[in-house]
Coordinates of C-alpha atoms in Angstrom, one line a residue:
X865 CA 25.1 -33.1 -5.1
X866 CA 23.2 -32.3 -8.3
X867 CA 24.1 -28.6 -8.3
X868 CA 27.4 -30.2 -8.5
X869 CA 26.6 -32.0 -12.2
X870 CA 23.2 -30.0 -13.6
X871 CA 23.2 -26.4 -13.8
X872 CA 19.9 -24.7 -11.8
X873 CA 18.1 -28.1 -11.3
X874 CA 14.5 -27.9 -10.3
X875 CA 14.5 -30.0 -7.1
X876 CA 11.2 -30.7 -4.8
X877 CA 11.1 -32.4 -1.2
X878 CA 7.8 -33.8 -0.4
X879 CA 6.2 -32.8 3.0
X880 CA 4.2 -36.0 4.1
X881 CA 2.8 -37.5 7.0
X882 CA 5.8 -37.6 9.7
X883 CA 8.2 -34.9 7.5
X884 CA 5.3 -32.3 7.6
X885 CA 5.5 -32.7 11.9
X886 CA 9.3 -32.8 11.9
X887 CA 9.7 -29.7 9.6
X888 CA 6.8 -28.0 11.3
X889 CA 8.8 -28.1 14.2
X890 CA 11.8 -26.5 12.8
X891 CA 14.3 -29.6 12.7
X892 CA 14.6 -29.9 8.9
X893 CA 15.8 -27.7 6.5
X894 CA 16.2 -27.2 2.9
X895 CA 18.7 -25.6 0.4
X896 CA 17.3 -22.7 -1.4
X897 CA 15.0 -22.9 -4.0
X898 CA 13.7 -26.6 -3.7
X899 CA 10.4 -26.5 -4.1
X900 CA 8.0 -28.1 -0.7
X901 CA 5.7 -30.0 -1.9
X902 CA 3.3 -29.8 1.1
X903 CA 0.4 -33.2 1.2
X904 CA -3.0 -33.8 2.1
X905 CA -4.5 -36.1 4.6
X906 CA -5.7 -38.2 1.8
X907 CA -9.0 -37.1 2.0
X908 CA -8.3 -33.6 0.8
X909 CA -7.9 -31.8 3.7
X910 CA -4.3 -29.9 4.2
X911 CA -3.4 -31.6 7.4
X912 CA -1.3 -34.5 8.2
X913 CA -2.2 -37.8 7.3
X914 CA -3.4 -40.5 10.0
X915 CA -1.2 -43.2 10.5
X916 CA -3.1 -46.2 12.6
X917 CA -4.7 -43.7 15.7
X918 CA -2.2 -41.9 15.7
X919 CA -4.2 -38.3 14.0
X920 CA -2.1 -35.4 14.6
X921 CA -3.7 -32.9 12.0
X922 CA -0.6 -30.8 11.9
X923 CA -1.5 -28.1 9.2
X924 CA -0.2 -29.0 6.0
X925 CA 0.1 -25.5 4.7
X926 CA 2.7 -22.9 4.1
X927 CA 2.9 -20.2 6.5
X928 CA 3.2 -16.7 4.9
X929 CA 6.2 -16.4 6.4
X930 CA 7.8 -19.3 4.9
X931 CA 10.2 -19.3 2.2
X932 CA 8.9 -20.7 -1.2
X933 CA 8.7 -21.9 -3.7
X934 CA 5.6 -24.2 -2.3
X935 CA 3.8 -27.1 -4.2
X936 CA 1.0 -29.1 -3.3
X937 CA 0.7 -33.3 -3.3
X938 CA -2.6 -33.8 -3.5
X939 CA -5.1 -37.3 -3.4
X940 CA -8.3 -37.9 -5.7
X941 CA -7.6 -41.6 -4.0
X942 CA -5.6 -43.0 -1.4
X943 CA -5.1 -46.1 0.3
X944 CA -4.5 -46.4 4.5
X945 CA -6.1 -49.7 5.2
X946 CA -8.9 -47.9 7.1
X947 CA -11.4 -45.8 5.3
X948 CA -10.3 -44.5 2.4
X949 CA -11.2 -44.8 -1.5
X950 CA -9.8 -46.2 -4.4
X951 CA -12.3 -48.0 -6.5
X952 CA -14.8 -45.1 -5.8
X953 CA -14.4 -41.4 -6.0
X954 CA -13.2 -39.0 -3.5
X955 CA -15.7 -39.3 -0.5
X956 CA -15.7 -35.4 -0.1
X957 CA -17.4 -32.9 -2.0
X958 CA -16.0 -30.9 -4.9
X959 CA -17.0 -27.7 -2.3
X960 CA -14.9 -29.0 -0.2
X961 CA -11.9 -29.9 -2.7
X962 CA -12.5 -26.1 -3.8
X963 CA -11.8 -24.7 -0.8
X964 CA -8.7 -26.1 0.3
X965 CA -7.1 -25.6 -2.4
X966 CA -8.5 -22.3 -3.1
X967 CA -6.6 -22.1 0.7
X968 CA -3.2 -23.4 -0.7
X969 CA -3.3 -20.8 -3.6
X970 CA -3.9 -17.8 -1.3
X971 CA -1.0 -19.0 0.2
X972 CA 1.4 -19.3 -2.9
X973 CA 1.6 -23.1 -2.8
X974 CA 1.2 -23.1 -7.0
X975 CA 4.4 -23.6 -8.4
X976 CA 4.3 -27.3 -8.3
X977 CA 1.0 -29.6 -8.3
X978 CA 1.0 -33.7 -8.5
X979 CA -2.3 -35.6 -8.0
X980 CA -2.1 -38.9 -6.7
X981 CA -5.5 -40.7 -9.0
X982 CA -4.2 -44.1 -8.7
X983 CA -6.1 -45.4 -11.6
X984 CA -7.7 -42.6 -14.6
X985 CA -11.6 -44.3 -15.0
X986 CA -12.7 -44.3 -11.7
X987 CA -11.6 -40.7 -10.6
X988 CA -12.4 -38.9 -14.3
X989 CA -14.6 -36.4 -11.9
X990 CA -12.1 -35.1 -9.8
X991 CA -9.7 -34.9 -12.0
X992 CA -11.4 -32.8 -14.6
X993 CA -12.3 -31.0 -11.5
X994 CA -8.9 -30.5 -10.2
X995 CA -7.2 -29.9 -13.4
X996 CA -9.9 -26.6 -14.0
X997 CA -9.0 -25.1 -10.8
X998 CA -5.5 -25.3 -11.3
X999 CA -5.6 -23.7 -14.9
X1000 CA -8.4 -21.2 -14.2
X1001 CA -7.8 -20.3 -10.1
X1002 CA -11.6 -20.7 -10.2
X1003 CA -14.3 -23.3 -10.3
X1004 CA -18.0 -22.8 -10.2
X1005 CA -19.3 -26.0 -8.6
X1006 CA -22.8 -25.8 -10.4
X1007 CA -21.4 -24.9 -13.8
X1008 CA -19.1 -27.7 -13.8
X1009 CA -21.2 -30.1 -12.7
X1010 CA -23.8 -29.3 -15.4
X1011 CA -20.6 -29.0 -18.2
X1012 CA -18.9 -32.2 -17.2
X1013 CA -22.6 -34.3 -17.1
X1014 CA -23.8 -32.6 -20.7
X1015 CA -20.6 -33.9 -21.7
X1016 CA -20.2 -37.7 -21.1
X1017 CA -24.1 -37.8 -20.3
X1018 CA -25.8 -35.5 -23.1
X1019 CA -28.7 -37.8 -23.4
X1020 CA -29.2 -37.9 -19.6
X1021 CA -27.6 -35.2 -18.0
X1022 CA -30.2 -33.7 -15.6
X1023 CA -30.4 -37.1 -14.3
X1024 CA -26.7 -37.7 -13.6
X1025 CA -26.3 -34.6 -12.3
X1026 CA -29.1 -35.4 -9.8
X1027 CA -27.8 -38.6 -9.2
X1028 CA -23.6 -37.5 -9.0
X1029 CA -24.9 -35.2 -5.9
X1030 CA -26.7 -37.9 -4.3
X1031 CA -23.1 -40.0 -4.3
X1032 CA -21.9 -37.3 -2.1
X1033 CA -24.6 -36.8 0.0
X1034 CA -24.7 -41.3 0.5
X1035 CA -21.1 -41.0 2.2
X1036 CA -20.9 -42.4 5.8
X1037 CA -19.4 -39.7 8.0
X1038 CA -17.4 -41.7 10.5
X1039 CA -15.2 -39.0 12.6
X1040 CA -15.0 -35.2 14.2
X1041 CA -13.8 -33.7 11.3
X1042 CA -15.5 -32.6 7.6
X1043 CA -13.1 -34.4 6.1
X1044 CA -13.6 -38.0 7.7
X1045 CA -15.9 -39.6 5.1
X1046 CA -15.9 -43.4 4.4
X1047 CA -14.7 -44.6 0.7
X1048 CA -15.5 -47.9 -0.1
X1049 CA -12.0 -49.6 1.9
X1050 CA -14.1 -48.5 5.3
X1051 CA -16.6 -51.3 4.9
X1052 CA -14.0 -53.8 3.8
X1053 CA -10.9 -53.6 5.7
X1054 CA -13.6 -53.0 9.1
X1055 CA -15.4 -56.7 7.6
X1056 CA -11.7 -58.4 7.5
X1057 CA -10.5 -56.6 10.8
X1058 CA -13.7 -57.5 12.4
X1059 CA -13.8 -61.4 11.2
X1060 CA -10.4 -61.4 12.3
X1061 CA -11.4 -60.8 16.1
X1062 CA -14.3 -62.8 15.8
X1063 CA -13.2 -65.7 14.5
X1064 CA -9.9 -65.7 17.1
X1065 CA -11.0 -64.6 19.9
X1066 CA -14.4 -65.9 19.6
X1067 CA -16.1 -62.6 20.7
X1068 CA -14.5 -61.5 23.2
X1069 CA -11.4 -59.3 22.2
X1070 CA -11.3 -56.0 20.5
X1071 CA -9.8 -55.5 17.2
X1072 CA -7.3 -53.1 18.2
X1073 CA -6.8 -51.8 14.5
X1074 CA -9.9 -50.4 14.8
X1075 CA -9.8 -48.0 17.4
X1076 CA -8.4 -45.1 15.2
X1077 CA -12.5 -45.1 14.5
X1078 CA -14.5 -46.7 17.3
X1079 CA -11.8 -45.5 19.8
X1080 CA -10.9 -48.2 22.6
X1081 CA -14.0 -49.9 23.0
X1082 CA -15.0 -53.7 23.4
X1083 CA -15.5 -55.7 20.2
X1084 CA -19.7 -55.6 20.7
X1085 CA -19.5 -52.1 21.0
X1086 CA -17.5 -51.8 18.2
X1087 CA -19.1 -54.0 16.0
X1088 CA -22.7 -51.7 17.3
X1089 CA -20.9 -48.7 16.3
X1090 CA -20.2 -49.6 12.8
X1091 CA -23.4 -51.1 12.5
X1092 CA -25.1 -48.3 13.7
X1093 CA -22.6 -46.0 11.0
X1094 CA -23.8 -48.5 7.7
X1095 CA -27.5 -48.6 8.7
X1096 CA -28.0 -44.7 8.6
X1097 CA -26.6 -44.3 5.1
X1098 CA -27.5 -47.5 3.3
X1099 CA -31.2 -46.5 2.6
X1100 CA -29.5 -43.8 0.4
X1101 CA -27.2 -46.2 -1.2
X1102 CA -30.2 -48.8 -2.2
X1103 CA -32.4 -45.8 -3.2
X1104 CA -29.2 -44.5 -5.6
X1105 CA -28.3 -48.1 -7.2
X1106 CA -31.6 -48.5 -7.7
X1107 CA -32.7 -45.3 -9.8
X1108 CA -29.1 -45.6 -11.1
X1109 CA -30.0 -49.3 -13.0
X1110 CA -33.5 -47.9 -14.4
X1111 CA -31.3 -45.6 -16.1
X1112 CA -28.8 -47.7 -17.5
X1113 CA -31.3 -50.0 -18.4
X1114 CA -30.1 -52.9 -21.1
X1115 CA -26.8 -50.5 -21.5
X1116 CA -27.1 -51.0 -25.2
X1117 CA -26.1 -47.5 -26.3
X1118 CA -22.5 -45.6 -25.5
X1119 CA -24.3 -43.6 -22.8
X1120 CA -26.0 -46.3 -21.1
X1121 CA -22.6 -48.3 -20.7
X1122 CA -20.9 -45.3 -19.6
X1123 CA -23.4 -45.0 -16.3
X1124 CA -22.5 -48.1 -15.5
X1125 CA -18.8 -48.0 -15.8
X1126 CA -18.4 -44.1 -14.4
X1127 CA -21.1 -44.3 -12.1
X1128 CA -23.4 -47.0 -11.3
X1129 CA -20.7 -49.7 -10.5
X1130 CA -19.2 -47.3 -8.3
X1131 CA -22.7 -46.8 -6.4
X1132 CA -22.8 -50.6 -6.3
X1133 CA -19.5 -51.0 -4.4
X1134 CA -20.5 -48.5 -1.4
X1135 CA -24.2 -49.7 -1.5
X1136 CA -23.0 -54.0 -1.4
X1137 CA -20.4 -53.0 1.0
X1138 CA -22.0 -50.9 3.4
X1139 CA -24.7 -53.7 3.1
X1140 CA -22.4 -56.1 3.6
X1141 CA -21.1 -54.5 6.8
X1142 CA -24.8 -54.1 8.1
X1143 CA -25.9 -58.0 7.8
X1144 CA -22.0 -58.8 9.5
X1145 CA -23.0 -56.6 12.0
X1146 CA -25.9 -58.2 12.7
X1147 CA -24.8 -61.4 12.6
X1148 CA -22.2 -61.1 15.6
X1149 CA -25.4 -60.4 17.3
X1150 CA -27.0 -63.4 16.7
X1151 CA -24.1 -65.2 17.1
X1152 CA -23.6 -63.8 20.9
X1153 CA -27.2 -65.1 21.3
X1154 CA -25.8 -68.5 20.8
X1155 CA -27.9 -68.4 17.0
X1156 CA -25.6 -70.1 14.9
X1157 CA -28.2 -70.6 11.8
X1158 CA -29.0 -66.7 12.2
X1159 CA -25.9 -65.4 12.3
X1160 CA -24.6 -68.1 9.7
X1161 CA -27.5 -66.6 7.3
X1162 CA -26.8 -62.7 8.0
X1163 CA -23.2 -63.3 7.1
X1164 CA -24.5 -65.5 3.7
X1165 CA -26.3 -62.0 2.8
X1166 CA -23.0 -60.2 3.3
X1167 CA -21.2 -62.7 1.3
X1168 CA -24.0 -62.2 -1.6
X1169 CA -23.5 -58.2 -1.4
X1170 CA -20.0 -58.8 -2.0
X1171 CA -20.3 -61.0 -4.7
X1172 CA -22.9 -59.0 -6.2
X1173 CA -19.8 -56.0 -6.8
X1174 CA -17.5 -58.5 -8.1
X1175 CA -20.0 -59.6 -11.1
X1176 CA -20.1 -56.4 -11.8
X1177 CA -16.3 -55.8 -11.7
X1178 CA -15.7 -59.2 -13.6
X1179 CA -18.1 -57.9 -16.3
X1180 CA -17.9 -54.7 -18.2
X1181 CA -20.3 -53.6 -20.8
X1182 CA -16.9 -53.2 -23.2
X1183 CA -14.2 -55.4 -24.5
X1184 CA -11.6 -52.4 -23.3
X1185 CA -12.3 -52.7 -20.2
X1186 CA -11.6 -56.5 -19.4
X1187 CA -9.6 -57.2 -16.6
X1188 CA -9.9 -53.6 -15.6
X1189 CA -10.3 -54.7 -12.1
X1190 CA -8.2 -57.8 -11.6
X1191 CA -5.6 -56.7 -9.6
X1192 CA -7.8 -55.3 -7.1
X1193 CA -5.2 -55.4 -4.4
X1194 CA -5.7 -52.1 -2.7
X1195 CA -9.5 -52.8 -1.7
X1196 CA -9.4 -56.4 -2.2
X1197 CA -13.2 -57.0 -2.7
X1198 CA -12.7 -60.7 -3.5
X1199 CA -10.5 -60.9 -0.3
X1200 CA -13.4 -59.9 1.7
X1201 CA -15.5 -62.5 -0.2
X1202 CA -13.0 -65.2 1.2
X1203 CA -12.8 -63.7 4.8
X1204 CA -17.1 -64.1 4.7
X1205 CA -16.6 -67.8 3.4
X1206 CA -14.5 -68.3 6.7
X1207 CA -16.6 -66.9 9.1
X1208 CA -19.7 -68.6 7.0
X1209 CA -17.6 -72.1 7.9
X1210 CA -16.9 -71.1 11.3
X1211 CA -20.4 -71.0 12.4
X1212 CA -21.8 -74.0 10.4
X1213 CA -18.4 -76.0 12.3
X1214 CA -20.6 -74.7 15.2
X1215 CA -24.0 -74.7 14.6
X1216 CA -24.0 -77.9 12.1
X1217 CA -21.1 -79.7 13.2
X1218 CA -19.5 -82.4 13.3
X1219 CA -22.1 -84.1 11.4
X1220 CA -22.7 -81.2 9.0
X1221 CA -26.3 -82.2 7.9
X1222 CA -28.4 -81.0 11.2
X1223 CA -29.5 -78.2 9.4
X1224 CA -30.3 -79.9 6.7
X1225 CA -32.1 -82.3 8.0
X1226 CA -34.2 -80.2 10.5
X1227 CA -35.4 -77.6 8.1
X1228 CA -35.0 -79.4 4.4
X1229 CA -36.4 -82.7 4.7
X1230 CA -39.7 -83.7 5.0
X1231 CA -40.7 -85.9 8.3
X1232 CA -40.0 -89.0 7.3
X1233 CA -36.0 -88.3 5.8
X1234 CA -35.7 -86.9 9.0
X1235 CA -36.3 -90.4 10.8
X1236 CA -33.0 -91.3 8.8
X1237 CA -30.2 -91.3 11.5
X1238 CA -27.5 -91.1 9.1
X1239 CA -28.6 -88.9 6.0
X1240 CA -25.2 -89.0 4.4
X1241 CA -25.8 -92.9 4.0
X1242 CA -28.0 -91.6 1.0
X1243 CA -26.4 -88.3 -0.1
X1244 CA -23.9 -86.1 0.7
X1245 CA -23.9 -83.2 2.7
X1246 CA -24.9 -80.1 1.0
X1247 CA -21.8 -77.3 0.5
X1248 CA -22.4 -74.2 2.0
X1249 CA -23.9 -72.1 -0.9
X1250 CA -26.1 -75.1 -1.7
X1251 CA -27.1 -75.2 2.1
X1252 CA -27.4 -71.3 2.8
X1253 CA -29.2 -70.9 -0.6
X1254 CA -31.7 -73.6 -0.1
X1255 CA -32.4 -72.2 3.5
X1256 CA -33.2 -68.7 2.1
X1257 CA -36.0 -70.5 -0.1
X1258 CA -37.3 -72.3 2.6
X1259 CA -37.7 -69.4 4.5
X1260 CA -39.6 -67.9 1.7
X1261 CA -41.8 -71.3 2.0
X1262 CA -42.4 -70.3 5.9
X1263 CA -43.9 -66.8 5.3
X1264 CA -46.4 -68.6 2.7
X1265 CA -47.7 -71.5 4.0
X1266 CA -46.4 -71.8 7.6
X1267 CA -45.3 -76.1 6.6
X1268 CA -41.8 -75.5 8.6
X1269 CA -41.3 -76.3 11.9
X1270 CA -42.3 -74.3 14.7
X1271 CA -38.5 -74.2 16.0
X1272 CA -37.7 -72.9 12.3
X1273 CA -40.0 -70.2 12.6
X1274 CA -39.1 -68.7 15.8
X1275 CA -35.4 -68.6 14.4
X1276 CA -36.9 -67.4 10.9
X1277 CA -38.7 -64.8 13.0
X1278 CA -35.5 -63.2 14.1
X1279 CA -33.2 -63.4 11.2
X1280 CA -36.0 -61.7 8.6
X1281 CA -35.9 -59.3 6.4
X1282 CA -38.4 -57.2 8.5
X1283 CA -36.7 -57.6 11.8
X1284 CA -33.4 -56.7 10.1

């Protein structure tokens, strides 16, 4: 049809997810000349996307013998409600990003290249990455590191380049293959997905939309294997966001600012979410051990890693970049502040209800307010931030001086720091 009005058009057909399998299998074909664009998995890895658990891993490259011209689609970020990244970088190393495309150019899949970034700032990296590889056919992995560092970072290169390798090597691993790392969207659709479950089936239903990861296991055992997936990795992530704010400092000067918008914020999402994922983890335990305060606690610590990203998206060290992040629909953080608000409710309606000053008045009064049947005849009842924040303190007050009741402390006992 548009040979029929344009003269030689330049024409493509983009080979994704389904196509790839059905042309693969010989039952599509293509007039001469049009370009196949041929996709990743989204993580970077020339095979067929996953589409729920359904993980075919049909190669996504041009055989020798297949007629060109061939292109390549290729992601920096992606977005599959599962585990993938778009507020952060690539989860997979630029070695690995070198290689399989180094694999698509031995196999003359260069005519025609489109990189799916989604948004510029966040994914400058890969980018600058890609786009040398492409014009060169080449990358040294050190050299570009060290140039691209110097570069935004001249003041403090040697410790960004310390520090950008350290990102890579803080990525959860979560499947069989090289290419199944977690960006941040792995601790917050699993949070929502989980709380779902929880919340409607009161424990004792899977979350089915999970199983591409855990496989088809029972709600506890999947909310063990993600917990047991966040706790090996977030040492790593503390340790990096840590080191990464002594470097940023007051960000006064241009360099300073520009850790914390490249870098450092990035760092924050995986480390508050994968924290985030660890305390909700822990809280459905305490939770099937009938602990309502415990569990209610664990997930006000999640809610507080979640909130700490979104100060940090909500407020940029430059005019330029407000509102940067306020259409955060893909990853949703504040979405997944919401979902830990509901489950927060849920177990005080539990725990605290109907009355909802129980906890209160067991842990918050002194002895004689506590002879007051009806506290609410005096004040109101406390809201939850009010509540869970003033419970935190008074757990502090237990470790110092012991005033609390004994109850209290046995509860305090298992819900602490230490014993997390």
């Amino acid at each position: 049809m548009i040979d029929e009005v344009q003269k030689n058009p330049i024409c493509c057909v983009n080979l994704y997810g389904e196509i790839t399998e059905l042309y693969k299998q010989g039952l599509l074909e293509f007039p001469e000349g049009v370009i196949k664009v041929w996709a990743d998995s989204g993580y970077g890895k020339m095979v067929s996307r996953r589409q729920g658990s359904h993980n075919p891993r049909v190669p996504s490259i041009a055989s020798r013998q297949d007629q060109g011209p061939h292109g390549i689609y290729y992601h920096v970020t992606f977005y599959d409600l599962q585990a993938s990244n778009h507020l952060t970088m690539l989860p997979n190393t630029p070695e690995f990003v070198k290689d399989e495309l180094t694999r698509t150019f031995d196999h003359e899949m260069s005519e025609f290249l489109i990189v799916n970034c989604g948004n510029i700032r966040p994914h400058l990296y890969f980018l600058d990455f890609v786009s040398e590889l492409w014009t060169k056919g080449d990358v040294d992995e050190e050299e570009f590191l060290s140039g691209f560092v110097s570069r935004y970072y001249p003041s403090h290169w040697a410790e960004m380049s310390k520090y950008t390798k350290a990102f890579f090597d803080a990525v959860i691993p979560y499947g069989n293959f090289e290419d199944e790392r977690a960006g941040e969207q792995f601790y917050h659709f699993t949070i929502r997905n989980l709380a779902k479950q929880w919340i409607v089936s009161q424990g004792s239903q899977p979350a089915k939309n999970l199983f591409w990861a855990t496989g088809e296991a029972g709600l506890k055992e999947q909310f063990d294997w993600f917990q047991t997936k966040a706790a090996d990795k977030l040492p790593q992530w503390e340790e990096l966001a840590s080191e990464l704010q002594a470097l940023e400092g007051d960000a006064q000067d241009e360099e300073q600012k520009r850790i914390r918008n490249q870098l450092h914020i990035q760092v924050q999402i995986h480390k508050n979410g994968c924290k985030a994922l660890h305390r909700f983890t822990q809280a459905f335990e305490r939770f099937r051990a009938e602990d309502h305060l415990g569990a209610y606690l664990l997930v006000n610590d999640a809610l507080n890693e979640i909130r700490e990203s979104l100060i940090m998206m909500q407020e940029p060290t430059d005019a330029k970049w407000e509102g940067f992040y306020e259409n955060d629909c893909l990853t949703n953080v504040s979405l997944t502040e919401y979902v830990l608000e509901t489950v927060r409710r849920n177990l005080r309606m539990l725990g605290d209800g109907p009355a909802f000053y129980q906890w209160e008045k067991q842990y918050l009064t002194s002895a004689g307010e506590r002879a007051v049947m009806l506290l609410t005849n005096k004040t109101k009842q406390l809201m939850d931030d009010q509540l869970a924040e003033k419970l935190e303190k008074s757990m502090e007050q237990t470790y110092s001086d012991g005033t609390n009741p004994q109850s209290f402390n046995k509860k305090k006992a298992e819900t602490s720091p230490a014993s997390r």
